[in-house]
Amino acid sequence: MSSTSQPLLGTRSTNPSVSAWWASRSRDVLSLLTVLLLLGTGLGIWVYGTLPTSDPSTNPHEYALSTDNIRRHLSKLLDIAREHNNSRSVTTGHSASGTYVLSQLERFGNCDAHKQRFVSPVWTVTQPPTLCVREPYRVDYIHETDFELMRYGGRSANITRGRVAVARACTADKVGDVGGRVVVVTSKCLLFETAFMLEQMGARAVVFVRSAQYKQPSRARVRLVEWREGDPLMTIPVLSATHSVGQVLTHASRVDIETHSQIDEVETFNILCVGRTGDPRNTIIVGAHLDSVRNGPGINDNGSGSSSILEIQLTLAHTKFDPHNRLVFAWWGAEEDGLLGSRHFVHTMAHNWTNKWSVYEPRIEWSDIALDLNFDMLASPNYIALVHNGTDAPRNARIGSQRIQRVFENYFARHQYTYEVTDMRGGSDFLPFVQNGVPAGGVLTGAGELKTIKERLVHGGLARAALDTCYHRDCDTLLNINIDALQKMSRAAMYAVSTLASTVDLRGYLAGHPEF
């Protein structure tokens, strides 16, 4: 229906002069109302967006941090990955990544930077393994569905019609004769310790049977958790089988196993950037792992964390930040191989581990380290802002870890950003620190876990989708970086670093003294 067939104000007649005036002025009035609406909306956005966050005079270093510069570091790391088979693992682009970080620190930083060298075992699979029951009947099993070659589970082997022995215990005096046999372990045992014992007893291969609650075989590492150069590694195949497959294996007499894998011990490094000012007795470690998995360039995992702490260091140097407490920035190596870089650092300091390079490396006293900050994956595309839960730390590091958590929570509260608290039980380089009594904390944005509908309502994004769909994949490139998340989380890192570095009685704060 057209506007001329129905009066705007009902059926009552109007004065012709009024109608003429309205016709000539209506567009002007509507334009004015539109402008006022836009101004009001803009004012609302300005008030909501800046009042909680417009505190550059109070937190100048937070606002001095450039997300564009962090992105430039990420772009350089991606270039390095592309030059090294799309990877920055310890055997591909990690070394070149370290060269780039060192060059930036030497040109623009304010610290004494050096490499801390160590050896990392690198396990590589060149072809999928096979598992087949041959007697009393033939059954061919499906890799990744029925069975899996466990990580660090030995070198290549070709076992044809191998005799089967079943171990229903975990100790040498109870497993019986396993010499020359494929041993099927049905008890819940320590993986490496049991597998290595069976290898020493002459077993040709080991198959761990999972309990019925697990529907998939395990890909856990069969290696000493705190491995260091000189420790043993498995040489015979170590497999995991589902519970149903295990039921068949325990009644089999002969099996075929073929694996194509190798373990190489390679030299790699951490980069340590030791601050020149600040009280060394209250040293703060600011860490992020620099390596990626072999399967991808690792731009979110963990180029986002390592590039952020690099730019934080360079920004503090540029702004002539004078910390009360010394800052030591650390880019860990071999995190993707089991936190080996951070473990090496901690055990070198805390337990006097040494290797052939130790005599040439500057030493930081373990008793001087007050806390550790860890930044791992700060820009997941479907992110949730996550703060590590200090309550999860061991008792001797718990209060300090809770105090670090509070610093990050203050940042999110001040900006009115949504966030959640997440566990701090494992999975990144804070672990060796809290296990040895040093408080730790950090922020992250999530990996392969799925976002729930409830989380989507609070944090936005996509429900029932991974927080990072390219986690440990070849698509973890710059296109996988959420710039909004990168800015929020890198500034959270800068806020925590600058705040804790400026805290006068840092040990008192971490101890929970009531005056704080």
Coordinates of C-alpha atoms in Angstrom, one line a residue:
M1 CA 0.0 0.0 0.0
S2 CA 1.4 3.4 -0.9
S3 CA 1.8 6.2 1.6
T4 CA -0.7 8.5 -0.3
S5 CA -3.6 6.1 0.1
Q6 CA -3.5 6.2 3.9
P7 CA -3.0 9.4 6.0
L8 CA 0.1 9.1 8.4
L9 CA -2.0 10.4 11.3
G10 CA -5.2 8.5 10.8
T11 CA -8.3 9.8 9.1
R12 CA -8.4 13.3 10.5
S13 CA -7.9 16.0 7.9
T14 CA -4.8 18.3 8.2
N15 CA -4.2 21.9 7.5
P16 CA -2.9 22.3 4.0
S17 CA -0.2 24.8 5.1
V18 CA 1.0 22.4 7.8
S19 CA 1.1 19.6 5.2
A20 CA 3.1 21.8 2.9
W21 CA 5.6 22.7 5.6
W22 CA 6.0 19.0 6.7
A23 CA 6.6 18.0 3.1
S24 CA 9.3 20.6 2.7
R25 CA 11.0 19.9 6.1
S26 CA 10.5 16.2 6.7
R27 CA 13.8 15.2 5.1
D28 CA 15.7 17.8 7.2
V29 CA 14.0 16.5 10.4
L30 CA 14.7 12.9 9.6
S31 CA 18.3 13.7 8.7
L32 CA 18.7 15.5 12.0
L33 CA 17.3 12.6 13.9
T34 CA 19.6 10.2 12.1
V35 CA 22.6 12.4 12.9
L36 CA 21.6 12.5 16.6
L37 CA 21.1 8.7 16.6
L38 CA 24.5 8.1 15.2
L39 CA 26.1 10.6 17.6
G40 CA 24.4 8.9 20.5
T41 CA 25.5 5.5 19.3
G42 CA 29.0 6.7 18.8
L43 CA 29.0 8.3 22.2
G44 CA 27.8 5.0 23.7
I45 CA 30.5 3.1 22.0
W46 CA 33.1 5.6 23.1
V47 CA 31.9 5.5 26.7
Y48 CA 31.7 1.7 26.8
G49 CA 34.9 1.1 24.8
T50 CA 37.2 3.6 26.4
L51 CA 36.2 4.4 30.0
P52 CA 37.2 1.0 31.4
T53 CA 40.4 0.8 29.2
S54 CA 41.5 4.4 28.7
D55 CA 44.3 4.3 31.3
P56 CA 47.5 4.7 29.2
S57 CA 49.0 7.0 31.8
T58 CA 48.5 4.4 34.5
N59 CA 49.7 1.4 32.3
P60 CA 51.9 3.0 29.6
H61 CA 53.8 -0.1 28.7
E62 CA 50.6 -2.0 28.0
Y63 CA 49.6 0.6 25.4
A64 CA 53.1 1.0 24.0
L65 CA 53.0 -2.6 22.8
S66 CA 52.4 -2.8 19.1
T67 CA 50.3 -5.7 17.7
D68 CA 51.5 -4.8 14.2
N69 CA 55.1 -5.4 15.3
I70 CA 54.1 -8.8 16.8
R71 CA 52.4 -9.6 13.5
R72 CA 55.6 -8.7 11.7
H73 CA 57.5 -11.2 13.9
L74 CA 54.9 -13.8 13.0
S75 CA 55.3 -13.1 9.3
K76 CA 59.0 -13.7 9.6
L77 CA 58.5 -17.0 11.5
L78 CA 56.1 -18.1 8.7
D79 CA 58.8 -17.2 6.1
I80 CA 61.3 -19.3 8.0
A81 CA 58.8 -22.3 8.2
R82 CA 58.2 -22.1 4.4
E83 CA 62.0 -22.3 3.9
H84 CA 62.1 -25.4 6.1
N85 CA 59.4 -27.8 4.8
N86 CA 56.6 -25.7 6.4
S87 CA 57.9 -26.4 9.9
R88 CA 59.9 -24.9 12.8
S89 CA 60.5 -28.1 14.7
V90 CA 63.9 -28.7 16.3
T91 CA 65.0 -30.6 13.1
T92 CA 63.6 -28.0 10.7
G93 CA 63.1 -24.2 11.2
H94 CA 63.8 -23.9 14.9
S95 CA 67.4 -23.0 14.5
A96 CA 66.6 -20.2 12.0
S97 CA 63.8 -19.0 14.3
G98 CA 66.4 -18.7 17.1
T99 CA 68.7 -16.8 14.8
Y100 CA 65.9 -14.3 14.1
V101 CA 65.1 -13.8 17.8
L102 CA 68.8 -13.3 18.7
S103 CA 69.2 -10.8 15.9
Q104 CA 66.3 -8.7 17.2
L105 CA 67.5 -8.9 20.8
E106 CA 71.0 -7.8 19.7
R107 CA 69.8 -4.9 17.6
F108 CA 66.9 -3.6 19.7
G109 CA 66.9 -5.3 23.1
N110 CA 68.3 -4.5 26.5
C111 CA 69.7 -7.8 27.8
D112 CA 72.5 -10.2 27.6
A113 CA 71.3 -12.9 25.2
H114 CA 72.8 -16.4 24.7
K115 CA 71.9 -19.9 23.8
Q116 CA 71.6 -22.7 26.4
R117 CA 72.3 -25.9 24.5
F118 CA 71.1 -29.4 25.1
V119 CA 70.2 -32.6 23.3
S120 CA 66.7 -33.6 22.4
P121 CA 65.5 -37.1 21.2
V122 CA 63.5 -36.7 18.0
W123 CA 61.2 -39.5 17.0
T124 CA 60.1 -39.8 13.4
V125 CA 57.6 -42.2 11.7
T126 CA 58.2 -42.6 7.9
Q127 CA 55.4 -45.1 7.2
P128 CA 52.3 -46.3 9.1
P129 CA 52.8 -49.5 11.2
T130 CA 50.9 -52.7 10.7
L131 CA 49.6 -55.3 13.1
C132 CA 48.2 -58.7 12.2
V133 CA 47.3 -61.8 14.2
R134 CA 48.5 -64.9 12.3
E135 CA 47.6 -67.8 14.6
P136 CA 45.3 -69.4 15.5
Y137 CA 43.4 -67.3 12.8
R138 CA 44.3 -64.3 10.8
V139 CA 43.0 -60.8 11.7
D140 CA 44.4 -57.6 10.2
Y141 CA 44.0 -54.5 12.4
I142 CA 43.5 -50.9 11.4
H143 CA 46.1 -48.4 12.4
E144 CA 44.8 -45.5 14.6
T145 CA 41.5 -47.3 15.1
D146 CA 42.5 -50.6 16.6
F147 CA 46.2 -49.9 17.5
E148 CA 48.8 -47.2 17.5
L149 CA 52.6 -47.1 17.5
M150 CA 53.3 -45.1 20.7
R151 CA 55.5 -42.1 20.5
Y152 CA 59.2 -42.9 21.1
G153 CA 58.1 -46.5 20.7
G154 CA 61.3 -47.8 19.2
R155 CA 63.0 -48.0 15.9
S156 CA 61.9 -49.8 12.7
A157 CA 61.2 -53.5 13.0
N158 CA 59.7 -56.3 10.9
I159 CA 58.5 -59.1 13.1
T160 CA 57.0 -62.1 11.2
R161 CA 55.0 -64.8 13.0
G162 CA 56.4 -63.6 16.4
R163 CA 55.4 -65.7 19.4
V164 CA 53.1 -64.0 21.9
A165 CA 53.5 -63.8 25.6
V166 CA 51.0 -62.3 28.0
A167 CA 52.1 -60.2 30.9
R168 CA 49.5 -59.7 33.6
A169 CA 51.9 -57.9 36.0
C170 CA 54.4 -55.1 35.9
T171 CA 57.5 -56.5 37.6
A172 CA 60.2 -58.8 36.2
D173 CA 59.7 -61.5 38.8
K174 CA 56.0 -61.9 37.8
V175 CA 56.0 -61.7 34.0
G176 CA 57.8 -64.9 33.2
D177 CA 59.9 -65.8 30.2
V178 CA 59.5 -63.2 27.5
G179 CA 62.7 -63.7 25.6
G180 CA 62.2 -63.4 21.8
R181 CA 58.5 -62.8 22.2
V182 CA 55.9 -60.1 21.5
V183 CA 54.7 -59.2 25.0
V184 CA 51.0 -58.2 25.5
V185 CA 50.7 -56.2 28.7
T186 CA 47.2 -56.3 30.2
S187 CA 48.0 -54.7 33.6
K188 CA 48.0 -50.9 34.2
C189 CA 51.8 -50.3 34.4
L190 CA 54.2 -47.4 34.0
L191 CA 54.8 -47.2 30.3
F192 CA 58.5 -46.6 29.8
E193 CA 59.7 -48.4 32.9
T194 CA 57.7 -51.6 32.0
A195 CA 58.6 -51.5 28.3
F196 CA 62.3 -50.9 29.0
M197 CA 62.3 -53.7 31.5
L198 CA 60.8 -56.1 29.0
E199 CA 63.3 -55.0 26.3
Q200 CA 66.1 -55.7 28.8
M201 CA 64.5 -59.2 29.4
G202 CA 64.7 -59.9 25.6
A203 CA 61.3 -59.1 24.3
R204 CA 61.0 -58.3 20.6
A205 CA 58.0 -55.9 21.0
V206 CA 55.6 -54.7 23.6
V207 CA 51.8 -54.1 23.2
F208 CA 50.0 -52.2 26.0
V209 CA 46.3 -53.0 26.1
R210 CA 44.0 -50.1 27.1
S211 CA 41.2 -50.4 29.6
A212 CA 37.7 -50.8 28.3
Q213 CA 36.8 -47.1 29.1
Y214 CA 39.0 -45.9 26.3
K215 CA 37.7 -46.4 22.7
Q216 CA 40.9 -45.3 21.0
P217 CA 44.5 -46.5 21.3
S218 CA 47.0 -44.3 23.1
R219 CA 49.7 -42.1 21.6
A220 CA 51.5 -41.4 24.9
R221 CA 55.2 -41.0 25.0
V222 CA 57.2 -44.1 26.0
R223 CA 60.1 -42.2 27.4
L224 CA 61.4 -40.9 30.7
V225 CA 59.5 -37.7 31.4
E226 CA 62.6 -35.8 32.4
W227 CA 64.9 -37.4 29.8
R228 CA 68.3 -35.9 29.4
E229 CA 71.3 -36.8 27.3
G230 CA 72.6 -40.3 28.3
D231 CA 69.3 -41.7 29.4
P232 CA 68.0 -44.8 27.6
L233 CA 65.4 -44.8 24.8
M234 CA 63.3 -47.7 23.5
T235 CA 64.7 -49.6 20.5
I236 CA 62.0 -52.3 20.2
P237 CA 58.5 -51.4 18.9
V238 CA 56.0 -50.3 21.6
L239 CA 52.3 -50.3 20.6
S240 CA 49.0 -49.5 22.2
A241 CA 45.8 -51.6 21.4
T242 CA 42.2 -51.1 22.3
H243 CA 40.6 -53.3 24.9
S244 CA 38.7 -55.4 22.3
V245 CA 41.9 -55.9 20.2
G246 CA 43.7 -56.9 23.4
Q247 CA 41.2 -59.6 24.1
V248 CA 42.1 -61.2 20.8
L249 CA 45.9 -60.7 21.3
T250 CA 45.9 -62.4 24.7
H251 CA 44.5 -65.6 22.9
A252 CA 46.8 -65.3 19.9
S253 CA 49.9 -67.5 19.5
R254 CA 51.7 -65.6 16.7
V255 CA 51.5 -62.0 15.3
D256 CA 53.1 -59.9 12.6
I257 CA 54.3 -56.4 13.4
E258 CA 56.0 -53.9 11.1
T259 CA 57.1 -50.4 12.0
H260 CA 59.0 -47.7 10.2
S261 CA 60.4 -45.2 12.8
Q262 CA 63.6 -43.8 14.0
I263 CA 64.9 -41.9 17.1
D264 CA 67.7 -39.3 16.6
E265 CA 69.4 -37.4 19.3
V266 CA 69.9 -33.8 18.0
E267 CA 71.5 -30.7 19.5
T268 CA 69.1 -27.8 20.1
F269 CA 68.8 -24.8 22.4
N270 CA 66.9 -22.4 24.6
I271 CA 67.5 -18.7 24.2
L272 CA 67.9 -16.7 27.4
C273 CA 67.8 -12.9 27.5
V274 CA 69.1 -11.9 31.0
G275 CA 68.1 -8.4 32.0
R276 CA 70.9 -6.0 32.9
T277 CA 68.9 -4.1 35.6
G278 CA 66.6 -5.0 38.4
D279 CA 67.2 -7.0 41.6
P280 CA 68.7 -10.4 40.5
R281 CA 67.5 -11.9 43.8
N282 CA 63.9 -11.5 42.6
T283 CA 64.2 -12.8 39.0
I284 CA 61.1 -13.2 36.9
I285 CA 61.2 -15.7 34.1
V286 CA 59.1 -14.7 31.0
G287 CA 58.9 -17.8 28.8
A288 CA 57.3 -19.1 25.6
H289 CA 58.3 -22.0 23.4
L290 CA 59.8 -21.2 20.1
D291 CA 59.6 -24.6 18.3
S292 CA 56.6 -26.0 16.4
V293 CA 55.5 -29.5 15.6
R294 CA 57.0 -31.2 12.6
N295 CA 53.6 -31.1 10.9
G296 CA 53.2 -27.3 10.6
P297 CA 54.6 -23.8 10.9
G298 CA 53.2 -23.2 14.4
I299 CA 52.3 -19.6 14.0
N300 CA 49.7 -19.7 16.7
D301 CA 51.4 -22.6 18.5
N302 CA 53.5 -20.9 19.5
G303 CA 54.7 -18.1 17.3
S304 CA 52.0 -16.0 19.0
G305 CA 53.5 -16.5 22.4
S306 CA 57.2 -16.3 21.4
S307 CA 56.6 -13.2 19.2
S308 CA 54.6 -11.5 21.9
I309 CA 57.4 -11.9 24.5
L310 CA 60.0 -10.8 21.9
E311 CA 58.0 -7.6 21.3
I312 CA 57.5 -7.1 25.0
Q313 CA 61.2 -7.2 25.6
L314 CA 61.9 -4.8 22.7
T315 CA 59.2 -2.4 23.9
L316 CA 60.5 -2.3 27.4
A317 CA 64.0 -1.6 26.0
H318 CA 62.6 1.2 23.7
T319 CA 60.7 2.8 26.6
K320 CA 63.7 2.6 28.9
F321 CA 61.7 0.6 31.4
D322 CA 63.7 0.3 34.7
P323 CA 62.4 -2.8 36.5
H324 CA 62.7 -3.2 40.3
N325 CA 63.0 -7.0 39.8
R326 CA 65.2 -8.5 37.1
L327 CA 63.5 -9.9 34.0
V328 CA 64.9 -13.0 32.2
F329 CA 63.1 -13.8 28.9
A330 CA 63.3 -17.3 27.7
W331 CA 62.4 -18.9 24.3
W332 CA 62.2 -22.6 25.1
G333 CA 63.3 -25.3 22.6
A334 CA 61.8 -28.8 22.2
E335 CA 58.6 -28.1 24.0
E336 CA 56.7 -30.1 21.4
D337 CA 59.0 -33.1 22.3
G338 CA 57.9 -33.0 26.0
L339 CA 58.9 -29.7 27.5
L340 CA 62.6 -30.7 27.2
G341 CA 63.9 -27.1 26.9
S342 CA 62.3 -25.8 30.1
R343 CA 63.0 -29.0 31.9
H344 CA 66.7 -28.7 31.0
F345 CA 66.8 -25.1 32.3
V346 CA 65.0 -25.9 35.5
H347 CA 67.1 -29.0 36.3
T348 CA 70.3 -27.3 35.3
M349 CA 69.5 -24.6 37.9
A350 CA 67.7 -26.7 40.6
H351 CA 69.5 -30.0 40.4
N352 CA 72.9 -29.2 38.9
W353 CA 72.4 -31.0 35.6
T354 CA 75.4 -30.4 33.3
N355 CA 76.4 -31.2 29.8
K356 CA 79.4 -30.5 27.5
W357 CA 78.2 -26.9 27.0
S358 CA 77.5 -26.0 30.6
V359 CA 80.9 -24.5 31.4
Y360 CA 80.5 -21.9 28.6
E361 CA 77.0 -20.7 29.6
P362 CA 76.2 -17.9 32.1
R363 CA 74.5 -19.3 35.1
I364 CA 71.4 -18.0 36.9
E365 CA 71.0 -19.1 40.5
W366 CA 67.9 -21.1 41.1
S367 CA 67.3 -19.5 44.5
D368 CA 67.0 -16.1 42.7
I369 CA 64.0 -17.1 40.6
A370 CA 60.8 -15.7 42.2
L371 CA 58.3 -16.8 39.6
D372 CA 57.7 -18.0 36.0
L373 CA 55.2 -16.5 33.5
N374 CA 54.3 -18.7 30.5
F375 CA 52.6 -17.7 27.3
D376 CA 51.5 -20.5 24.9
M377 CA 49.0 -19.9 22.1
L378 CA 47.7 -16.3 22.4
A379 CA 45.7 -15.9 19.2
S380 CA 43.4 -18.9 18.6
P381 CA 40.8 -18.1 15.9
N382 CA 37.8 -19.3 18.0
Y383 CA 39.4 -18.1 21.2
I384 CA 38.4 -17.9 24.8
A385 CA 40.6 -15.8 27.0
L386 CA 42.0 -18.2 29.6
V387 CA 43.9 -17.6 32.8
H388 CA 45.8 -20.4 34.5
N389 CA 44.3 -21.5 37.9
G390 CA 47.0 -21.0 40.5
T391 CA 45.1 -23.4 42.8
D392 CA 46.2 -26.3 40.7
A393 CA 49.9 -25.7 41.5
P394 CA 51.6 -27.9 44.1
R395 CA 51.4 -26.8 47.7
N396 CA 54.8 -25.2 47.8
A397 CA 54.0 -23.0 44.7
R398 CA 50.3 -22.5 45.2
I399 CA 49.9 -19.2 47.0
G400 CA 52.4 -17.5 44.7
S401 CA 50.6 -19.0 41.6
Q402 CA 47.3 -17.7 43.0
R403 CA 48.8 -14.2 43.4
I404 CA 50.0 -14.3 39.7
Q405 CA 46.5 -15.4 38.6
R406 CA 45.1 -12.3 40.5
V407 CA 47.4 -10.0 38.4
F408 CA 46.0 -11.4 35.1
E409 CA 42.4 -11.2 36.5
N410 CA 42.9 -7.6 37.4
Y411 CA 43.8 -6.9 33.8
F412 CA 40.6 -8.5 32.4
A413 CA 38.4 -6.9 35.1
R414 CA 39.9 -3.4 34.3
H415 CA 39.1 -3.8 30.6
Q416 CA 35.8 -5.6 31.2
Y417 CA 37.0 -8.4 29.0
T418 CA 35.4 -11.8 29.5
Y419 CA 37.7 -14.7 30.5
E420 CA 37.7 -18.1 32.2
V421 CA 40.0 -19.8 34.6
T422 CA 41.6 -23.0 33.2
D423 CA 43.7 -25.7 34.8
M424 CA 47.4 -25.6 35.3
R425 CA 48.2 -29.3 35.6
G426 CA 50.4 -29.9 32.5
G427 CA 50.9 -29.3 28.8
S428 CA 53.3 -26.4 28.7
D429 CA 56.5 -25.0 30.1
F430 CA 55.2 -23.7 33.5
L431 CA 55.1 -27.4 34.7
P432 CA 58.8 -27.9 35.5
F433 CA 58.8 -24.7 37.6
V434 CA 55.8 -25.4 39.8
Q435 CA 57.0 -29.0 40.2
N436 CA 60.1 -27.6 41.7
G437 CA 58.4 -25.0 44.0
V438 CA 58.5 -21.9 41.8
P439 CA 55.1 -20.1 41.4
A440 CA 53.9 -19.7 37.8
G441 CA 51.0 -18.4 35.8
G442 CA 50.0 -17.2 32.4
V443 CA 47.3 -16.7 29.8
L444 CA 46.3 -18.7 26.7
T445 CA 43.4 -18.9 24.2
G446 CA 42.9 -22.7 23.7
A447 CA 43.9 -25.5 21.4
G448 CA 41.8 -28.4 20.0
E449 CA 39.1 -28.4 22.7
L450 CA 35.5 -27.6 21.5
K451 CA 33.7 -24.4 22.5
T452 CA 30.4 -25.2 24.2
I453 CA 27.1 -23.4 23.5
K454 CA 27.4 -21.7 26.9
E455 CA 30.9 -20.5 26.2
R456 CA 29.8 -19.2 22.8
L457 CA 27.1 -17.1 24.6
V458 CA 29.7 -15.6 26.9
H459 CA 32.7 -15.3 24.6
G460 CA 31.3 -15.3 21.1
G461 CA 32.6 -17.3 18.2
L462 CA 31.4 -20.7 17.1
A463 CA 29.9 -23.4 19.3
R464 CA 30.8 -27.0 18.8
A465 CA 34.0 -25.9 17.0
A466 CA 37.6 -26.2 18.1
L467 CA 39.2 -23.1 19.7
D468 CA 42.0 -23.7 17.2
T469 CA 41.0 -25.9 14.2
C470 CA 44.5 -25.7 12.9
Y471 CA 46.1 -26.9 16.1
H472 CA 49.3 -28.9 15.2
R473 CA 48.4 -28.8 11.5
D474 CA 49.9 -27.3 8.4
C475 CA 47.2 -24.6 8.3
D476 CA 48.6 -22.9 11.4
T477 CA 49.6 -19.9 9.4
L478 CA 49.0 -16.1 9.7
L479 CA 45.4 -16.8 8.5
N480 CA 45.0 -18.8 11.7
I481 CA 45.7 -15.7 13.9
N482 CA 42.9 -13.9 15.6
I483 CA 44.2 -10.3 15.8
D484 CA 41.7 -9.3 18.5
A485 CA 42.9 -12.1 20.7
L486 CA 46.5 -11.4 20.0
Q487 CA 46.1 -7.8 21.1
K488 CA 44.2 -8.6 24.2
M489 CA 46.4 -11.4 25.3
S490 CA 49.8 -9.9 24.5
R491 CA 48.8 -6.8 26.4
A492 CA 47.7 -9.0 29.3
A493 CA 51.2 -10.4 29.2
M494 CA 52.8 -7.0 29.1
Y495 CA 50.6 -5.8 32.0
A496 CA 51.7 -8.8 34.1
V497 CA 55.3 -8.5 33.2
S498 CA 55.5 -4.7 33.9
T499 CA 53.4 -4.9 37.1
L500 CA 55.3 -7.8 38.7
A501 CA 58.7 -6.4 37.6
S502 CA 57.7 -3.1 39.4
T503 CA 56.5 -4.7 42.6
V504 CA 58.8 -3.6 45.4
D505 CA 58.3 -6.5 47.8
L506 CA 57.8 -9.2 45.2
R507 CA 58.5 -12.1 47.5
G508 CA 56.1 -10.7 50.1
Y509 CA 53.4 -10.4 47.5
L510 CA 53.9 -14.0 46.3
A511 CA 53.8 -15.2 49.9
G512 CA 50.4 -13.7 50.4
H513 CA 51.3 -11.1 52.9
P514 CA 48.1 -9.3 54.1
E515 CA 49.3 -5.8 53.1
F516 CA 48.9 -6.6 49.5

